[in-house]
Coordinates of C-alpha atoms in Angstrom, one line a residue:
M1 CA 0.0 0.0 0.1
K2 CA 1.6 3.3 -0.6
N3 CA 1.8 6.2 2.1
R4 CA 0.5 9.5 0.8
I5 CA 2.5 12.4 2.0
A6 CA 1.2 15.8 2.6
A7 CA 3.1 18.9 4.1
G8 CA 2.3 21.5 6.5
I9 CA 3.6 25.1 6.7
V10 CA 2.8 27.4 10.0
L11 CA 3.3 31.2 9.0
Y12 CA 3.8 33.7 11.7
N13 CA 4.6 36.9 11.1
P14 CA 7.1 36.2 7.9
D15 CA 10.0 39.2 7.8
D16 CA 10.4 37.7 4.1
I17 CA 7.7 36.6 1.8
N18 CA 9.9 36.0 -1.0
R19 CA 11.3 33.1 1.0
V20 CA 8.0 32.2 2.6
Q21 CA 7.3 31.5 -1.3
Q22 CA 10.5 29.8 -2.2
C23 CA 9.5 27.5 0.9
I24 CA 6.4 26.4 -0.3
E25 CA 8.0 26.4 -3.8
S26 CA 10.4 23.6 -2.9
V27 CA 7.8 21.5 -1.2
L28 CA 5.4 21.9 -4.1
E29 CA 8.1 20.3 -6.0
Q30 CA 8.1 16.8 -4.4
I31 CA 4.4 16.7 -2.7
E32 CA 1.3 16.9 -3.9
H33 CA -0.5 18.8 -1.3
V34 CA 0.6 21.5 1.4
Y35 CA -1.5 22.9 4.0
I36 CA -1.0 26.5 5.6
F37 CA -2.1 27.2 9.0
D38 CA -1.4 31.3 9.2
N39 CA -0.6 32.2 13.0
S40 CA 0.4 35.8 11.8
V41 CA -1.8 38.6 13.4
Q42 CA -2.1 39.9 10.5
P43 CA -2.9 38.0 7.5
V44 CA -0.2 37.0 5.6
Q45 CA -0.6 37.7 1.4
L46 CA 1.2 35.6 -0.6
L47 CA 1.6 35.6 -4.2
K48 CA -1.9 34.7 -6.2
T49 CA 0.5 32.3 -8.1
S50 CA 0.6 30.1 -4.9
Q51 CA -3.3 29.5 -5.1
I52 CA -3.9 29.8 -1.7
T53 CA -7.0 30.7 -0.3
Y54 CA -7.5 32.4 3.0
V55 CA -10.6 30.7 5.1
T56 CA -12.1 32.6 7.9
K57 CA -12.6 31.2 11.3
A58 CA -15.1 28.5 11.8
N59 CA -17.8 28.8 14.5
G60 CA -16.5 26.8 17.6
D61 CA -13.1 26.4 18.7
E62 CA -11.0 25.4 15.7
P63 CA -10.4 27.7 12.4
S64 CA -11.7 25.9 8.8
C65 CA -9.7 24.6 6.0
E66 CA -10.5 25.1 2.4
K67 CA -9.2 23.0 -0.9
V68 CA -8.0 25.1 -3.0
N69 CA -7.0 23.7 -6.9
N70 CA -5.4 20.4 -5.5
V71 CA -2.6 22.3 -4.5
V72 CA -2.5 24.6 -1.3
N73 CA -5.3 24.5 1.5
S74 CA -5.1 27.5 4.3
S75 CA -6.1 28.5 7.2
K76 CA -6.7 32.0 8.5
V77 CA -7.0 32.7 11.8
N78 CA -5.7 36.2 12.8
K79 CA -4.6 35.1 16.1
N80 CA -1.3 33.1 17.3
Y81 CA -2.6 30.1 18.5
G82 CA 1.1 28.9 18.9
I83 CA 2.8 26.1 16.7
A84 CA 1.2 23.1 18.8
Y85 CA -2.2 24.0 18.2
A86 CA -1.4 24.6 14.4
L87 CA 0.3 21.6 14.0
N88 CA -2.6 19.5 15.2
R89 CA -4.9 21.5 12.7
I90 CA -2.7 20.8 10.3
M91 CA -2.3 16.9 11.2
E92 CA -6.3 16.5 11.2
R93 CA -6.7 18.2 8.0
A94 CA -4.1 15.9 6.4
Q95 CA -5.7 12.4 8.0
Q96 CA -9.6 13.4 7.0
D97 CA -8.2 13.8 3.2
G98 CA -6.8 10.5 3.4
F99 CA -2.8 11.0 3.6
D100 CA -0.8 8.9 6.2
W101 CA 2.3 11.2 6.7
V102 CA 3.1 14.5 7.2
L103 CA 6.2 16.8 6.3
T104 CA 6.1 19.7 8.6
M105 CA 8.1 22.9 7.6
D106 CA 8.9 26.3 9.2
Q107 CA 7.8 29.5 7.1
D108 CA 12.0 30.2 6.2
S109 CA 13.3 26.5 5.4
I110 CA 13.8 25.4 1.9
L111 CA 13.4 21.6 1.4
P112 CA 16.6 19.6 -0.2
S113 CA 16.2 18.3 -3.6
G114 CA 15.0 14.8 -3.6
M115 CA 14.4 14.6 0.1
I116 CA 10.4 13.4 -0.4
P117 CA 11.0 10.5 -2.8
D118 CA 13.9 9.0 -0.5
F119 CA 11.7 9.5 2.1
R120 CA 8.8 8.0 0.8
N121 CA 10.8 4.6 -0.4
R122 CA 11.7 4.4 2.9
I123 CA 8.6 4.6 4.3
N124 CA 7.4 2.1 2.1
S125 CA 9.6 0.0 2.8
D126 CA 9.9 0.4 6.7
S127 CA 9.0 -2.7 8.5
G128 CA 9.1 -1.3 12.0
R129 CA 7.2 1.0 14.3
T130 CA 9.0 4.4 12.3
A131 CA 7.3 7.5 13.8
I132 CA 9.4 10.2 12.0
F133 CA 12.1 10.1 8.8
C134 CA 14.0 13.5 9.4
P135 CA 17.3 15.1 8.2
Q136 CA 20.4 16.5 10.0
V137 CA 20.0 19.9 10.9
I138 CA 22.6 22.4 11.2
D139 CA 22.7 26.2 11.4
K140 CA 25.6 27.5 9.0
R141 CA 26.2 30.9 10.9
R142 CA 27.2 28.9 14.1
A143 CA 30.6 27.8 13.1
Y144 CA 30.8 25.1 15.4
M145 CA 28.1 23.4 14.0
K146 CA 29.1 20.2 11.2
A147 CA 27.1 17.7 9.4
E148 CA 28.3 14.1 10.6
R149 CA 28.7 11.1 8.3
R150 CA 26.5 11.2 5.6
D151 CA 26.4 7.3 4.5
C152 CA 23.9 6.1 7.1
V153 CA 20.5 6.5 9.2
V154 CA 21.0 6.8 12.9
N155 CA 18.1 6.3 15.3
V156 CA 17.8 9.7 17.4
E157 CA 15.8 10.5 20.6
E158 CA 14.6 13.8 19.2
C159 CA 14.1 16.1 16.4
I160 CA 12.7 19.1 15.6
T161 CA 9.8 19.5 13.4
S162 CA 11.2 21.5 10.7
A163 CA 11.6 18.7 7.6
S164 CA 10.6 15.9 9.6
C165 CA 8.1 13.5 8.0
T166 CA 5.6 12.4 10.7
S167 CA 3.6 9.3 10.8
I168 CA 0.1 10.5 11.4
Q169 CA -0.9 7.0 13.0
A170 CA 1.8 7.9 15.4
W171 CA 1.0 11.5 16.0
K172 CA -2.6 9.9 16.9
D173 CA -1.5 7.2 19.0
V174 CA 0.4 9.8 21.5
G175 CA -2.2 12.3 21.7
G176 CA -0.3 14.9 19.4
F177 CA 1.6 18.1 19.9
D178 CA 0.8 19.3 23.7
E179 CA -0.9 22.8 22.9
W180 CA -0.7 24.0 26.5
L181 CA 3.0 24.4 25.7
F182 CA 2.6 26.7 22.5
I183 CA 6.1 27.2 21.5
D184 CA 9.2 26.2 23.1
L185 CA 10.0 22.8 23.5
V186 CA 6.6 21.4 21.5
D187 CA 9.0 19.1 19.5
N188 CA 11.2 17.5 22.3
E189 CA 8.1 16.8 24.6
F190 CA 6.3 15.2 21.7
C191 CA 9.1 13.3 20.5
K192 CA 9.5 12.2 23.8
R193 CA 6.2 10.8 24.0
L194 CA 7.0 9.0 20.8
V195 CA 10.1 7.1 21.9
S196 CA 8.4 6.3 25.5
S197 CA 5.8 4.7 23.1
G198 CA 8.0 2.3 21.4
Y199 CA 7.9 4.3 18.3
Q200 CA 11.6 5.4 16.6
I201 CA 12.9 8.5 14.9
K202 CA 15.2 7.8 12.0
R203 CA 17.5 11.0 11.1
V204 CA 18.9 10.0 7.4
N205 CA 22.1 11.7 7.3
R206 CA 22.3 11.9 3.7
W207 CA 20.0 14.7 4.2
V208 CA 21.1 18.3 5.8
L209 CA 19.0 21.0 6.4
D210 CA 20.4 24.5 6.7
Q211 CA 18.0 25.8 9.7
E212 CA 18.4 29.3 11.4
F213 CA 17.8 29.2 14.9
G214 CA 17.3 32.4 16.3
K215 CA 18.4 36.2 15.4
I216 CA 22.4 36.0 15.9
I217 CA 25.4 37.7 14.5
P218 CA 28.4 35.8 14.2
K219 CA 31.4 37.3 15.5
S220 CA 34.9 37.9 13.5
K221 CA 36.4 34.5 11.8
R222 CA 39.1 35.1 14.7
S223 CA 37.0 35.3 17.7
Q224 CA 35.0 32.2 16.3
K225 CA 38.0 30.4 16.0
F226 CA 38.7 31.4 19.9
W227 CA 35.6 30.5 21.3
I228 CA 35.5 26.9 19.5
R229 CA 39.0 25.9 20.5
L230 CA 38.3 26.5 24.1
S231 CA 35.0 24.4 24.1
Q232 CA 36.9 21.4 22.7
L233 CA 39.7 22.3 25.2
L234 CA 37.5 22.0 28.0
H235 CA 34.7 19.6 26.6
N236 CA 32.1 22.2 27.1
K237 CA 30.0 22.8 23.7
N238 CA 28.1 25.9 25.4
I239 CA 31.6 27.8 25.5
A240 CA 31.3 27.6 21.8
K241 CA 27.8 29.7 21.7
F242 CA 29.9 33.0 22.6
S243 CA 31.3 32.5 19.1
Y244 CA 28.5 34.9 17.9
R245 CA 25.8 38.0 19.2
K246 CA 22.5 36.6 20.0
Y247 CA 19.4 38.6 20.3
V248 CA 17.6 37.3 23.6
S249 CA 14.1 37.5 23.5
P250 CA 12.5 37.9 27.0
L251 CA 9.1 36.0 25.7
R252 CA 11.3 33.0 24.2
V253 CA 13.1 32.8 27.9
Y254 CA 10.0 32.7 29.9
Y255 CA 8.1 29.6 27.5
T256 CA 11.5 27.7 27.8
N257 CA 11.8 28.2 31.5
R258 CA 8.2 27.6 31.7
N259 CA 7.9 24.3 29.2
I260 CA 11.2 22.9 30.6
I261 CA 9.4 22.0 34.2
Y262 CA 6.3 21.5 33.0
A263 CA 7.6 19.0 30.4
N264 CA 9.4 17.5 32.8
R265 CA 6.9 17.2 35.4
K266 CA 4.2 15.5 33.1
L267 CA 7.0 13.0 31.6
K268 CA 9.2 12.4 34.7
A269 CA 8.8 8.7 34.6
Y270 CA 10.7 8.7 31.5
G271 CA 13.5 10.6 31.9
P272 CA 14.7 14.2 31.1
V273 CA 13.1 16.1 28.3
A274 CA 15.2 18.9 26.5
Y275 CA 18.0 19.4 28.6
N276 CA 20.0 18.1 25.6
N277 CA 18.7 21.0 23.8
Y278 CA 21.1 23.2 26.4
N279 CA 24.1 20.6 26.4
C280 CA 23.3 19.6 30.2
K281 CA 21.2 16.6 32.0
G282 CA 19.4 18.5 34.6
Y283 CA 17.7 22.1 35.9
L284 CA 20.8 23.1 37.6
G285 CA 22.5 22.9 34.2
F286 CA 20.1 24.5 32.4
I287 CA 20.0 27.2 34.8
I288 CA 24.0 27.7 34.1
S289 CA 24.0 27.1 30.6
F290 CA 20.7 28.9 29.2
N291 CA 19.6 31.3 32.1
L292 CA 23.0 32.8 33.4
P293 CA 24.2 33.3 29.3
S294 CA 20.7 34.7 28.5
L295 CA 20.9 37.2 31.6
L296 CA 24.4 38.2 30.1
R297 CA 23.6 38.7 26.7
A298 CA 20.6 40.4 27.1
R299 CA 19.8 44.3 26.5
H300 CA 17.0 44.6 28.7
K301 CA 18.2 42.1 31.6
G302 CA 15.4 43.2 33.7
Q303 CA 12.8 41.9 31.6
V304 CA 14.9 38.6 31.1
F305 CA 15.1 38.0 35.0
S306 CA 11.4 38.7 34.9
A307 CA 10.7 36.4 32.4
I308 CA 13.0 33.3 34.2
V309 CA 10.9 34.2 37.4
R310 CA 7.6 34.3 36.0
G311 CA 8.3 31.4 33.7
T312 CA 9.8 29.1 36.6
F313 CA 6.6 30.1 38.7
D314 CA 3.9 29.2 36.2
G315 CA 5.8 25.7 35.0
L316 CA 5.8 25.1 38.7
S317 CA 2.3 25.9 39.4
A318 CA 0.6 24.6 36.1
H319 CA -1.4 21.7 36.8
V320 CA 0.1 18.5 35.1
K321 CA -1.3 15.5 34.2
L322 CA 1.4 12.6 34.4
W323 CA 1.9 10.9 30.8
S324 CA 1.5 7.2 30.1
P325 CA 1.3 5.4 27.2
N326 CA -2.3 4.0 28.1
N327 CA -3.7 7.7 28.8
E328 CA -4.2 8.4 25.0

């Protein structure tokens, strides 16, 4: 039986509309159908050649989608519902339309040519419990990030949502994306539930996605070399992050602090969640490797400190239902 693959793109106030167009075009070259969920406060006006129709919010909680020339479905909500909500609506719609897998993309990511035909072949020949096929992901602005050997497929514990091809059945089995998280660590928490349910995440190393994480400016070549070398000597990957300047968003600091506490409370029976994002093994390491550098780098340190405090409090005080595979 042939597995059908759709794609889903979540928009949120894109700075470069042309880049969004390129993203859509790179996907349509390899996939028959694309769903777009627009989380922007002001609707994104894409070129007419993209054959996108914006559909007003339906009565009730969920936005509606409308089929347009068998090419693009678009959901227009005029409000930011968060990445998890948007992804769930995309997966639901794809399931209704008879698709089996969904490739999720960030609005500014360009899909490597030939990746989806390769993923499709792997999906059709896979006999295991694979939930996600994904590429390697690097940010070329960060000189310390290097692609690994490209002739193998590796089982990994987690992956980012961009350019990941996810089984709708697996998504459904574990209860979908956690919408309370809203934005940060949505992918980490979702992947933890997949792996804890016996699913596999397979990274196909021959494919490499260049993905920009955050607003950063690389320092001089000499400075980059110094910090990367020091990181290697001290065996501490976090030191290499001083090879660039970073804009620190108090809002993202808030959600990161809130969500890392919430996710680890929710999944405490299955081991730590998301700490490896910050090259640490536990909460104390998170404070040292994320909160402290965020304060040091921030232009508005008072706002960032307040975000840390509020995020920590909200993460600790949130009502958490302990998760287990039997809950879904």
